[in-house]
């Protein structure tokens, strides 16, 4: 019997998959690989059902002899293990990620032998509808909210990018980078107070009210599926914070991060150049505890952000606060710094991890941007937030376009640096009905 292999990365079996198995069966004994969670997240999308359920779905297809787990997107381990005579795959190779997979299979066939059999992809109305339903499920508040906790179990570090609008949400949702045989994308989105305020031409001093901040969340959520972490500033009055927690939960936000400051909050990257007051440990612990008590869902997270290093209060103060805030019920700790080097952040992480192995750690490497995700993960960091880069990328590009038009009294000179009109009018998917 010939060894025939195909890999599925899906939550639902539709006629396209059945067609692949049908064709594969004609070639020999069929083994199906089910792509593991961590690999699915990087390549395609977050799985809406567990690996065990996905295995059971595939096992139930007539004509499937064996089901195994494919741990990596690339096929190296599969060739080493099975030496397949045939790799059966849909012929939808147009995306850069698919091109990388195609090249990988071709290279492995050169090394191990075997043959790639391409099956015309089934583009039926039913298949497209099933695909859209799978994506829509991920966007539902109940499902989206719990995704951050699941991600924390699945990936070494949750890569989070700042978004402040529907458009930036789409960038976070859809940007995939293929680097050789590595495929990568962001896991989650950060609704930054700095960027949300700046986008509205306002200072980052809790001036933009919650109703307006919630509208930004809605704008983002309407066009995305990835989990949202909300920058809750100081959380405001405890009496107000408990309402914020409920609203965020209801919207499907996964976590709020509140910082231990009181009075007029200014952006942390000003550090001690401006007057800022750190909240007392007891008061801030009470705010966390009140939020946790008000929370109704199990999966929402309240993360406490410690400003001791920003306000030059020292490492011991930061650690003391971390202990107290975890004790008060915080589901995670964010530690911040505005130093160019990551030393004090890494020192905090090492010291915190020495006494606490479980509580997720969050870091925002805006100033200490030399540090890599891998280094952070090695020091026990679980969530890395790129807190303002999309907004900072957009502003100089827009200002440059404005200046060029003023200088040349026409728009021709800047046009080559702009997105083509055809591309912008077709950028947004329309709903077909
Ligand atoms: C934000 O993005 O609004 C933050 C992070 O709070 S920082 O600007 O570094 O304070
Ligand atoms: Mg902020």
XYZ file of C-alpha atoms and ligand atoms in Angstrom, residues 193-194 204 231 233 259 265 305, ligand 2:
9
model
C -4.729 55.339 25.783
C -1.835 57.235 24.199
C -3.073 61.230 27.123
C -5.463 50.225 28.361
C -5.342 54.104 32.436
C -1.835 51.521 36.329
C -2.389 60.862 34.972
C 0.499 47.862 35.982
Mg -1.746 54.445 28.345
